[in-house]
Coordinates of C-alpha atoms in Angstrom, one line a residue:
Chain A
M100 CA -7.1 5.9 -26.3
K101 CA -8.7 9.2 -27.5
K102 CA -9.4 11.8 -24.7
E103 CA -12.6 12.1 -25.3
E104 CA -12.6 7.8 -24.7
A105 CA -10.4 8.7 -21.7
N106 CA -13.4 11.3 -20.3
F107 CA -15.7 7.9 -19.5
T108 CA -19.3 10.6 -19.2
I109 CA -21.9 9.8 -16.8
E110 CA -24.3 10.1 -19.5
Q111 CA -22.6 7.1 -21.4
F112 CA -22.6 4.8 -18.1
E113 CA -26.2 4.9 -17.3
E114 CA -27.3 3.4 -20.7
T115 CA -25.8 0.6 -19.1
I116 CA -26.2 -0.4 -15.4
I117 CA -26.7 1.9 -12.2
P118 CA -27.8 -0.2 -9.5
G119 CA -31.2 0.8 -8.2
K120 CA -32.8 1.6 -4.8
K121 CA -33.4 -2.3 -3.9
A122 CA -29.2 -2.7 -4.3
R123 CA -28.7 0.2 -2.2
W124 CA -31.7 -0.7 0.4
I125 CA -29.8 -4.2 0.6
R126 CA -26.4 -2.6 1.1
H127 CA -27.7 -1.1 4.6
C128 CA -30.1 -3.8 5.6
I129 CA -28.6 -4.5 9.1
L130 CA -29.5 -8.4 9.3
F131 CA -28.7 -8.6 5.8
Q132 CA -25.1 -7.0 6.2
F133 CA -24.7 -9.2 9.1
I134 CA -25.3 -12.3 7.0
R135 CA -22.8 -10.9 4.6
M136 CA -20.3 -9.9 7.6
S137 CA -20.3 -13.4 8.4
F138 CA -19.6 -14.8 4.5
F139 CA -17.1 -12.3 4.1
G140 CA -15.5 -13.3 7.5
L141 CA -15.7 -17.3 6.2
R142 CA -14.1 -16.2 2.8
S143 CA -10.9 -13.7 4.8
I144 CA -10.3 -16.7 6.8
G145 CA -10.1 -19.1 3.9
I146 CA -7.8 -16.7 2.1
I147 CA -5.4 -16.5 5.6
L148 CA -5.5 -20.7 5.7
L149 CA -4.2 -20.7 2.2
N150 CA -1.9 -18.3 2.7
I151 CA -0.1 -20.5 6.0
R152 CA -0.8 -23.8 3.6
N153 CA 1.3 -21.7 0.9
E154 CA 4.4 -20.7 3.3
K155 CA 6.9 -23.4 2.2
E156 CA 10.1 -24.4 4.3
I157 CA 12.7 -24.8 1.4
P158 CA 16.6 -25.3 1.6
Q159 CA 19.0 -22.1 1.2
Chain B
M230 CA 24.6 -13.9 20.4
A231 CA 23.0 -12.5 17.3
R232 CA 22.1 -9.2 16.6
V233 CA 19.7 -8.6 13.9
V234 CA 18.5 -4.8 12.6
I235 CA 15.3 -3.7 10.9
M236 CA 15.0 -0.8 9.0
G237 CA 12.1 0.6 9.1
G238 CA 9.1 0.3 11.5
G239 CA 6.1 0.3 9.3
V240 CA 3.5 -3.1 9.0
A241 CA 6.9 -5.1 7.4
G242 CA 9.4 -4.2 9.7
H243 CA 7.4 -4.1 12.9
T244 CA 5.7 -7.5 12.2
S245 CA 9.4 -8.6 11.7
A246 CA 10.6 -7.2 14.8
S247 CA 7.8 -8.1 17.0
F248 CA 8.0 -12.2 15.9
L249 CA 11.7 -11.9 16.1
N250 CA 11.4 -11.0 19.4
K251 CA 9.2 -13.2 20.4
W252 CA 10.8 -16.7 19.0
L253 CA 14.2 -15.6 19.9
D254 CA 15.9 -16.0 23.3
D255 CA 16.9 -13.0 25.3
S256 CA 20.4 -13.4 24.3
H257 CA 19.8 -12.4 20.9
E258 CA 19.6 -8.6 20.1
I259 CA 16.3 -7.0 18.0
V260 CA 17.5 -3.3 16.8
V261 CA 15.0 -1.3 15.4
V262 CA 16.0 1.7 13.2
T263 CA 13.4 4.0 12.0
P264 CA 13.1 7.9 11.3
N265 CA 9.3 7.9 13.1
S266 CA 8.6 8.5 16.2
H267 CA 5.3 6.8 15.9
W268 CA 3.3 3.8 14.2
N269 CA 0.6 4.7 12.0
W270 CA -2.0 2.5 10.8
I271 CA -2.0 4.0 7.6
P272 CA -5.3 2.5 6.2
S273 CA -7.2 4.7 8.5
N274 CA -6.0 8.0 7.5
I275 CA -8.4 8.4 4.9
W276 CA -10.8 8.8 7.8
V277 CA -8.2 11.4 9.2
G278 CA -8.2 12.9 5.6
V279 CA -12.2 13.5 5.6
G280 CA -12.3 14.6 9.6
R281 CA -13.7 11.4 10.6
M282 CA -11.1 10.1 13.1
D283 CA -8.6 12.2 15.0
K284 CA -4.4 11.7 13.9
E285 CA -4.2 10.3 17.7
K286 CA -6.5 7.3 16.9
V287 CA -4.3 5.9 13.9
I288 CA -0.7 6.5 15.7
F289 CA 0.9 5.3 18.5
P290 CA 4.1 6.3 19.9
L291 CA 7.0 3.6 19.4
A292 CA 9.7 4.5 22.0
P293 CA 7.8 2.8 25.1
L294 CA 6.6 -0.1 23.4
Y295 CA 9.9 -1.0 22.4
K296 CA 11.2 -0.7 25.6
K297 CA 8.6 -2.8 27.2
A298 CA 9.1 -5.1 24.6
G299 CA 12.8 -5.3 25.0
I300 CA 13.5 -4.2 21.1
T301 CA 16.5 -1.9 20.9
Y302 CA 15.2 1.3 19.1
H303 CA 17.0 4.1 17.3
Q304 CA 15.0 7.0 16.0
A305 CA 17.4 7.3 12.8
K306 CA 17.3 7.3 9.2
A307 CA 19.4 4.6 7.5
F308 CA 22.0 6.0 5.1
A309 CA 24.6 3.6 4.3
I310 CA 24.8 -0.4 4.4
H311 CA 28.5 -1.8 4.5
P312 CA 27.3 -5.8 4.2
E313 CA 31.2 -6.7 4.1
G314 CA 32.1 -4.3 6.5
S315 CA 35.0 -2.0 6.5
K316 CA 38.8 -1.3 6.9
K317 CA 38.0 -0.5 10.2
S318 CA 35.6 -2.9 11.0
E319 CA 35.3 -6.9 10.5
K320 CA 31.6 -6.6 10.9
P321 CA 28.8 -6.0 8.6
F322 CA 26.8 -2.6 9.5
I323 CA 24.9 0.1 8.6
S324 CA 25.2 4.1 9.1
I325 CA 22.4 6.0 10.8
E326 CA 21.8 9.6 11.3
Y327 CA 19.6 10.4 14.4
T328 CA 16.1 12.3 13.6
G329 CA 15.0 12.1 17.5
Q330 CA 15.8 10.6 20.7
G331 CA 17.4 14.2 21.8
K332 CA 20.4 13.2 19.2
E333 CA 19.1 14.9 16.1
E334 CA 21.9 15.0 13.2
E335 CA 24.3 13.0 15.3
R336 CA 25.5 9.9 13.2
E337 CA 26.4 6.6 14.0
D338 CA 27.1 2.9 13.0
I339 CA 25.7 -0.2 13.8
S340 CA 26.9 -3.2 13.2
Y341 CA 24.3 -6.5 12.6
D342 CA 24.4 -10.4 12.1
Y343 CA 21.1 -10.0 10.0
L344 CA 19.6 -7.0 8.1
I345 CA 16.1 -7.0 7.1
N346 CA 15.1 -4.0 4.5
A347 CA 11.5 -2.6 5.8
T348 CA 11.9 0.6 5.0
G349 CA 8.7 0.9 3.2
P350 CA 8.1 3.8 0.1
Q351 CA 10.1 7.0 -0.2
L352 CA 7.4 9.5 -1.5
K353 CA 8.5 10.9 -4.4
F354 CA 6.8 13.8 -4.4
G355 CA 9.4 15.4 -6.5
A356 CA 9.0 13.4 -9.3
T357 CA 6.3 15.4 -10.8
Q358 CA 7.1 19.1 -11.5
G359 CA 5.0 21.0 -9.0
L360 CA 3.5 18.4 -6.8
G361 CA 7.0 18.8 -4.1
E362 CA 10.3 18.6 -4.0
G363 CA 12.2 15.5 -3.1
S364 CA 10.1 13.3 -0.7
T365 CA 8.3 16.7 0.8
L366 CA 4.7 17.6 -0.3
G367 CA 4.4 20.9 -2.0
K368 CA 1.6 24.0 -1.5
N369 CA -0.3 22.8 -4.8
T370 CA -2.1 19.7 -3.6
V371 CA -2.7 17.2 0.1
S372 CA -1.7 13.9 0.7
V373 CA -3.0 11.2 2.9
C374 CA -0.2 9.3 3.0
T375 CA 1.0 10.0 6.4
A376 CA -1.2 10.9 9.2
E377 CA 0.3 14.3 9.3
H378 CA -0.9 14.9 5.6
A379 CA -4.3 13.5 6.2
V380 CA -4.5 16.1 9.2
H381 CA -3.7 18.8 6.6
A382 CA -5.8 17.3 3.9
N383 CA -9.0 17.4 6.2
K384 CA -8.3 21.1 7.1
E385 CA -8.2 22.0 3.3
L386 CA -11.0 20.1 2.8
L387 CA -13.3 21.7 5.3
K388 CA -12.5 24.8 3.5
I389 CA -13.5 23.8 0.1
F390 CA -17.1 22.8 2.0
E391 CA -17.0 26.1 3.3
I392 CA -16.8 27.6 0.1
A393 CA -19.3 25.3 -1.8
R394 CA -21.5 25.9 1.2
S395 CA -21.7 29.7 0.3
G396 CA -22.9 28.5 -3.1
K397 CA -19.7 28.8 -4.9
K398 CA -19.1 25.9 -7.4
Q399 CA -15.7 23.9 -6.6
K400 CA -13.9 20.7 -8.4
I401 CA -12.3 18.3 -6.6
L402 CA -9.3 16.1 -8.5
I403 CA -8.3 12.9 -6.4
G404 CA -6.0 10.0 -7.9
T405 CA -2.6 9.2 -9.3
G406 CA 0.0 11.9 -9.4
H407 CA 2.4 10.4 -11.7
G408 CA 2.1 7.8 -14.8
A409 CA 4.1 5.2 -12.5
C410 CA 2.1 5.4 -9.2
T411 CA 1.0 2.3 -7.1
C412 CA -1.6 2.6 -4.1
Q413 CA -4.4 3.4 -6.1
G414 CA -6.4 2.4 -3.3
A415 CA -6.0 4.7 -1.0
A416 CA -6.8 7.6 -3.6
F417 CA -10.2 5.6 -4.6
E418 CA -11.2 5.2 -0.8
Y419 CA -10.4 9.0 -0.4
I420 CA -12.3 10.1 -3.1
L421 CA -15.3 7.8 -2.3
N422 CA -15.2 9.3 1.1
I423 CA -15.0 12.7 -0.1
E424 CA -18.1 12.4 -1.9
H425 CA -20.0 10.7 1.1
E426 CA -19.0 13.6 3.5
A427 CA -20.0 16.1 1.1
K428 CA -23.5 14.7 0.7
R429 CA -23.8 14.8 4.8
A430 CA -22.3 18.6 4.7
G431 CA -25.4 19.5 2.3
V432 CA -22.6 20.6 -0.1
R433 CA -22.6 18.1 -2.6
E434 CA -24.5 19.7 -5.3
N435 CA -21.9 22.7 -5.3
L436 CA -19.1 20.0 -6.1
E437 CA -17.6 18.4 -9.3
I438 CA -15.7 15.6 -8.4
K439 CA -13.1 13.8 -11.0
W440 CA -11.2 10.8 -11.2
I441 CA -7.4 10.9 -12.6
S442 CA -5.8 8.0 -12.9
N443 CA -2.6 6.4 -14.5
E444 CA -4.8 3.1 -14.4
P445 CA -5.8 1.7 -17.7
A446 CA -9.6 1.0 -16.6
L447 CA -11.1 1.7 -13.2
G448 CA -10.4 -1.7 -10.7
D449 CA -7.0 -2.1 -12.3
F450 CA -5.7 -1.2 -8.8
G451 CA -1.7 -2.2 -10.0
M452 CA -3.1 -5.7 -10.2
G453 CA -4.1 -5.9 -13.4
G454 CA -8.1 -6.0 -12.3
M455 CA -9.4 -8.5 -10.7
H456 CA -12.0 -11.2 -12.3
L457 CA -14.6 -11.5 -9.4
G458 CA -16.3 -15.0 -9.0
I459 CA -20.4 -13.8 -7.5
V460 CA -22.7 -16.7 -6.9
G461 CA -22.5 -18.6 -10.7
Y462 CA -21.0 -15.8 -12.7
V463 CA -17.7 -13.5 -13.0
M464 CA -17.9 -9.8 -13.6
N465 CA -14.8 -7.6 -13.3
S466 CA -13.6 -4.8 -10.9
K467 CA -13.8 -2.4 -14.3
L468 CA -17.8 -2.5 -14.3
L469 CA -17.5 -2.3 -9.7
G470 CA -15.5 0.9 -10.2
E471 CA -17.6 2.3 -13.2
S472 CA -20.6 1.5 -11.1
L473 CA -19.6 2.7 -8.1
F474 CA -18.3 6.1 -9.3
A475 CA -21.4 6.4 -11.8
E476 CA -23.9 6.0 -8.8
R477 CA -21.8 9.0 -7.1
G478 CA -22.0 11.0 -10.0
I479 CA -18.3 11.1 -10.0
T480 CA -16.5 11.2 -13.3
W481 CA -13.0 9.7 -14.7
L482 CA -10.2 9.9 -16.4
L483 CA -8.0 7.1 -17.2
S484 CA -4.5 6.2 -18.5
A485 CA -3.0 9.7 -17.5
H486 CA 0.7 10.8 -16.7
V487 CA 0.2 13.9 -14.4
S488 CA 3.6 15.7 -15.7
K489 CA 3.0 19.0 -13.8
V490 CA 0.9 20.5 -11.1
E491 CA 0.4 24.2 -10.8
E492 CA -1.7 26.3 -8.8
K493 CA -5.3 24.9 -9.2
K494 CA -4.1 23.1 -12.6
V495 CA -2.5 19.9 -13.7
H496 CA -0.7 19.1 -17.0
Y497 CA -1.4 15.4 -17.7
E498 CA -0.4 13.2 -20.9
L499 CA -2.7 10.3 -22.3
I500 CA -1.9 7.2 -23.4
D501 CA -2.3 8.0 -26.8
G502 CA 0.3 11.1 -26.5
T503 CA -2.3 13.8 -26.4
M504 CA -2.0 16.3 -23.6
G505 CA -4.3 17.8 -21.5
E506 CA -5.1 19.8 -18.6
E507 CA -7.4 19.5 -15.6
E508 CA -8.5 22.5 -13.2
F509 CA -9.4 22.0 -9.6
D510 CA -9.7 23.8 -6.4
F511 CA -8.6 21.0 -4.2
A512 CA -6.4 18.2 -5.2
M513 CA -4.9 14.6 -3.7
L514 CA -2.8 13.1 -5.6
I515 CA -0.5 10.3 -4.6
P516 CA 2.9 10.4 -5.5
T517 CA 5.0 7.4 -7.3
F518 CA 7.0 5.2 -4.7
G519 CA 11.0 4.7 -5.0
G520 CA 13.4 2.9 -2.8
A521 CA 14.8 4.5 0.4
D522 CA 18.2 6.3 -0.6
F523 CA 20.8 4.1 0.5
E524 CA 24.8 4.1 -0.2
A525 CA 25.9 0.5 -0.5
Q526 CA 30.3 -0.1 -0.1
D527 CA 32.3 -3.0 0.2
K528 CA 35.0 -3.5 2.6
K529 CA 37.4 -1.4 0.4
G530 CA 34.9 1.2 -0.2
K531 CA 33.7 0.6 -3.3
N532 CA 30.4 1.2 -4.7
I533 CA 28.4 -1.9 -4.7
Y534 CA 24.4 -0.4 -5.1
E535 CA 23.8 -2.6 -7.7
K536 CA 24.5 -6.0 -5.9
L537 CA 22.3 -4.5 -3.1
F538 CA 19.6 -2.3 -5.2
L539 CA 17.5 -2.0 -8.4
P540 CA 18.0 1.5 -9.6
N541 CA 14.8 2.3 -8.5
G542 CA 15.8 2.5 -5.0
F543 CA 14.0 -0.9 -4.2
M544 CA 16.1 -3.9 -3.0
R545 CA 17.1 -7.0 -5.2
V546 CA 15.7 -10.3 -3.8
D547 CA 15.5 -13.6 -4.9
G548 CA 13.3 -12.4 -8.3
D549 CA 13.6 -13.1 -12.0
Y550 CA 15.0 -9.2 -12.8
T551 CA 15.4 -10.1 -16.3
S552 CA 14.0 -7.7 -18.8
K553 CA 11.2 -9.6 -20.7
P554 CA 8.3 -8.8 -22.7
Y555 CA 4.5 -8.8 -21.0
E556 CA 3.9 -12.1 -23.0
E557 CA 6.9 -14.0 -21.2
W558 CA 6.4 -12.8 -17.3
K559 CA 5.4 -15.6 -15.3
A560 CA 4.6 -16.2 -11.8
S561 CA 7.6 -17.6 -11.0
D562 CA 9.8 -14.4 -11.9
W563 CA 8.2 -13.5 -8.1
P564 CA 10.5 -13.7 -5.3
S565 CA 9.2 -15.9 -2.6
T566 CA 12.5 -15.9 0.2
Y567 CA 13.1 -12.1 0.1
Q568 CA 16.8 -13.0 0.2
N569 CA 19.5 -10.9 -1.3
P570 CA 21.1 -13.4 -3.9
S571 CA 24.7 -11.6 -3.5
Y572 CA 24.8 -11.2 0.8
K573 CA 22.4 -14.4 2.4
N574 CA 22.3 -12.4 5.8
I575 CA 20.3 -9.2 3.9
F576 CA 16.3 -9.4 3.3
A577 CA 13.6 -7.1 2.4
A578 CA 10.1 -7.0 3.2
G579 CA 7.1 -4.7 2.1
I580 CA 7.3 -2.4 -0.3
A581 CA 11.6 -2.4 0.0
F582 CA 11.7 -5.3 -2.3
A583 CA 12.0 -4.7 -5.6
P584 CA 9.3 -6.2 -7.5
P585 CA 10.5 -8.1 -11.0
H586 CA 7.9 -6.5 -12.9
P587 CA 4.4 -5.1 -12.7
I588 CA 1.2 -7.1 -12.5
S589 CA -0.8 -4.5 -14.8
K590 CA -0.2 -4.6 -18.9
P591 CA 2.7 -2.5 -19.0
A592 CA 1.6 0.6 -21.7
T593 CA 4.1 3.7 -23.2
S594 CA 2.8 6.8 -24.9
P595 CA 4.1 7.5 -28.3
N596 CA 6.4 9.8 -26.5
G597 CA 7.7 7.2 -24.4
T598 CA 6.0 8.0 -21.2
N599 CA 5.4 5.2 -19.3
I600 CA 2.0 4.8 -17.8
T601 CA 1.9 1.4 -15.9
P602 CA 0.6 1.4 -12.7
A603 CA 3.1 0.3 -10.2
P604 CA 2.2 -3.5 -8.1
P605 CA 0.8 -3.0 -4.7
R606 CA 3.0 -4.5 -1.7
T607 CA 1.0 -2.9 1.1
G608 CA -1.1 -4.3 4.0
M609 CA -1.6 -7.7 4.3
P610 CA 1.2 -8.7 1.5
A611 CA 3.6 -6.6 3.7
G612 CA 2.9 -8.2 6.9
T613 CA 2.8 -11.8 5.6
I614 CA 6.4 -11.2 4.1
G615 CA 7.5 -9.5 7.1
K616 CA 6.4 -12.7 9.1
A617 CA 8.2 -15.1 6.6
V618 CA 11.4 -13.2 6.5
A619 CA 11.5 -13.1 10.6
H620 CA 10.8 -16.9 10.5
S621 CA 13.4 -17.5 8.2
I622 CA 16.0 -15.5 10.3
K623 CA 15.2 -17.1 13.1
N624 CA 15.8 -20.6 11.7
M625 CA 19.2 -19.3 10.2
I626 CA 20.0 -18.2 13.7
N627 CA 18.8 -21.8 15.4
D628 CA 20.2 -23.8 12.8
G629 CA 23.0 -22.1 10.9
D630 CA 24.0 -23.9 7.8
N631 CA 21.1 -26.0 8.1
A632 CA 18.5 -23.9 8.5
K633 CA 15.5 -23.7 5.6
L634 CA 14.3 -20.9 4.5
N635 CA 10.3 -19.7 4.5
A636 CA 8.7 -18.6 1.1
I637 CA 5.9 -17.5 0.1
S638 CA 5.3 -15.6 -3.3
M639 CA 3.0 -13.2 -4.4
A640 CA 2.3 -15.3 -7.0
K641 CA 1.2 -18.0 -4.2
M642 CA -0.4 -15.5 -1.6
G643 CA -4.0 -14.4 -1.2
A644 CA -4.9 -10.7 0.3
I645 CA -8.2 -9.1 1.6
C646 CA -8.6 -5.7 0.7
V647 CA -11.1 -3.5 2.4
A648 CA -12.0 0.1 0.5
S649 CA -14.0 2.3 2.9
A650 CA -16.5 4.2 0.9
G651 CA -17.9 6.1 3.9
F652 CA -17.8 6.3 7.4
G653 CA -20.4 5.4 9.8
W654 CA -21.8 2.1 11.4
K655 CA -25.3 2.4 9.5
E656 CA -24.3 4.3 6.2
G657 CA -21.2 3.7 6.0
E658 CA -19.9 1.3 3.1
V659 CA -17.0 -0.4 2.0
V660 CA -15.9 -2.4 -1.0
S661 CA -14.3 -5.2 0.3
F662 CA -12.4 -7.9 -1.8
T663 CA -10.5 -11.6 -1.4
V664 CA -8.1 -12.1 -4.1
Y665 CA -6.2 -15.1 -4.8
P666 CA -3.2 -14.8 -5.6
I667 CA -2.2 -11.4 -5.9
V668 CA 0.1 -11.7 -8.7
K669 CA -1.6 -13.6 -12.1
D670 CA -0.6 -16.9 -12.5
F671 CA -2.1 -17.8 -16.1
E672 CA -0.2 -20.9 -15.7
T673 CA -2.1 -22.2 -13.1
Y674 CA -5.4 -20.2 -14.0
P675 CA -5.8 -19.8 -17.7
G676 CA -7.9 -16.9 -18.7
T677 CA -8.0 -14.4 -15.6
G678 CA -4.8 -15.4 -14.1
R679 CA -6.6 -16.0 -10.5
D680 CA -8.4 -18.5 -9.3
T681 CA -12.3 -17.2 -9.3
S682 CA -13.7 -19.3 -6.9
R683 CA -11.4 -17.3 -4.0
T684 CA -11.6 -13.5 -6.0
Y685 CA -14.6 -12.2 -4.8
G686 CA -15.8 -8.3 -4.0
E687 CA -19.1 -6.7 -3.0
I688 CA -20.1 -3.5 -1.3
G689 CA -22.1 -2.7 2.1
A690 CA -22.4 -1.6 5.4
S691 CA -20.6 -4.7 6.7
G692 CA -17.8 -4.1 5.0
H693 CA -17.3 -1.1 7.0
W694 CA -17.8 -2.9 10.3
I695 CA -15.2 -5.2 9.0
K696 CA -12.9 -2.5 8.3
H697 CA -13.9 -0.3 11.6
A698 CA -12.7 -3.8 13.5
L699 CA -9.5 -4.3 11.3
H700 CA -8.5 -0.6 12.6
Y701 CA -9.0 -1.8 16.5
I702 CA -7.8 -5.2 15.9
F703 CA -4.6 -4.3 14.4
I704 CA -3.5 -1.4 16.3
Y705 CA -4.1 -3.9 19.4
K706 CA -1.6 -6.8 17.4
A707 CA 0.8 -3.8 16.7
K708 CA 0.5 -2.9 20.7
L709 CA 2.0 -6.0 21.2
K710 CA -1.5 -6.6 24.1
P711 CA -2.0 -10.0 24.9
G712 CA -2.5 -12.6 22.4
W713 CA -1.3 -10.5 19.2
A714 CA 0.5 -13.2 18.1
L715 CA -2.8 -15.2 17.3
I716 CA -4.2 -12.1 15.5
P717 CA -3.3 -13.1 11.6
E718 CA -1.6 -10.3 9.7

């Protein structure tokens, strides 16, 4: 990796993707965020249950 | 009657001690040895480091809690392990040196039937010239690794904000201070919070904020990055990281090994071997981590360090430590019981256990410098492993030779990560991830190494509410308040 490549610039990035105002608004819409929190909570419970399921008792 | 000694009182050690105390009857003794007088909810140090939370809200004293719970507590640093006892003692024991309780510098031996090493990381500031001496932070940079460090970081940050307010441009540099660092997530949270606070303070336009890291790509986090399944398509954490930085005007420098830190200047080497310098007015660089310093001796006093530890100081457990190329790494190399192969009554939990290899692809510069993020083992994995190890020891005490061990490898373990990107119930944001499994398993999940239906990420205020709630929930749990055991790790 060349130093210039390591120093990725904002200008280079802006040519590709930057979330618009709509995306930023969604991030702070209270109702929408409550819904997202619920979904993330369910995903998190899924991970916790998976960890419990994957913990096995094995002989020494 | 059995005595279980736990070295370390952080997430892993405190979890092990709490569950053993709950599961075993009063005839058994649980002993915690930690040099710290307080328990620290480290994820919230980020908020202390930007002045949005008081230090007192992220710590609480251990002595009264352990006294109430019936756990023996020594505020001391363990420095030697004698797993076969000595000429004077038949029982295995550890040697400790007090750091508090009015017995500073006094030494004592504590015998054990079972030993858990949960000493966490040794902050090796001294591994980078100018970053500090040994495990002591130097004067050139700040840190958020401890609550005290975070308080100091905030004081220094406020000075920079004050200068910027007067109209003078200032440069902030955040990231990793060595090519073999882990814990990029903490630095990632800190840089986003600084940017957020700079906007609030009205000084953002006078600040240049830059990221410097040993990661090969943004969003690597020492986990080789993540592929996130999001409503029907898969995106990677590199794009997410770049997007977050770009929209905040944060620039980045990657695959960098910080070799030297001077007053207001870092020297670094990139993966292609080129050298560079970066000036700064304020820098927070995470040090590389090592295991705690220990001596290890057999019954005759012979050095048996290699039986217990790897050269980096992390404890040898049931992983496959055979040196092999990246292409031959397997998920099954990772330990699952965290039991030392030589001494079956010794376990390691959290950061203290030696990972068999990194998760990120290793990289070396033409000058031979290793620039590879080390694998993370903090937070959820530390708590999960601490509980599993406690379960195994409970079984060994109750069932003797027929006891079964609880096994949970990080290659079969999921994690939830919430990385703060700003504080405040309305304007705060968090980057939230679920990742499964933590260690990539290319045999089970060809392509990305992870289950993309369970690996997910998003950003929003809801994540901040979750992180804020977790702050109170986990401190409630750590204080062993009613129902604590029902709260998952």
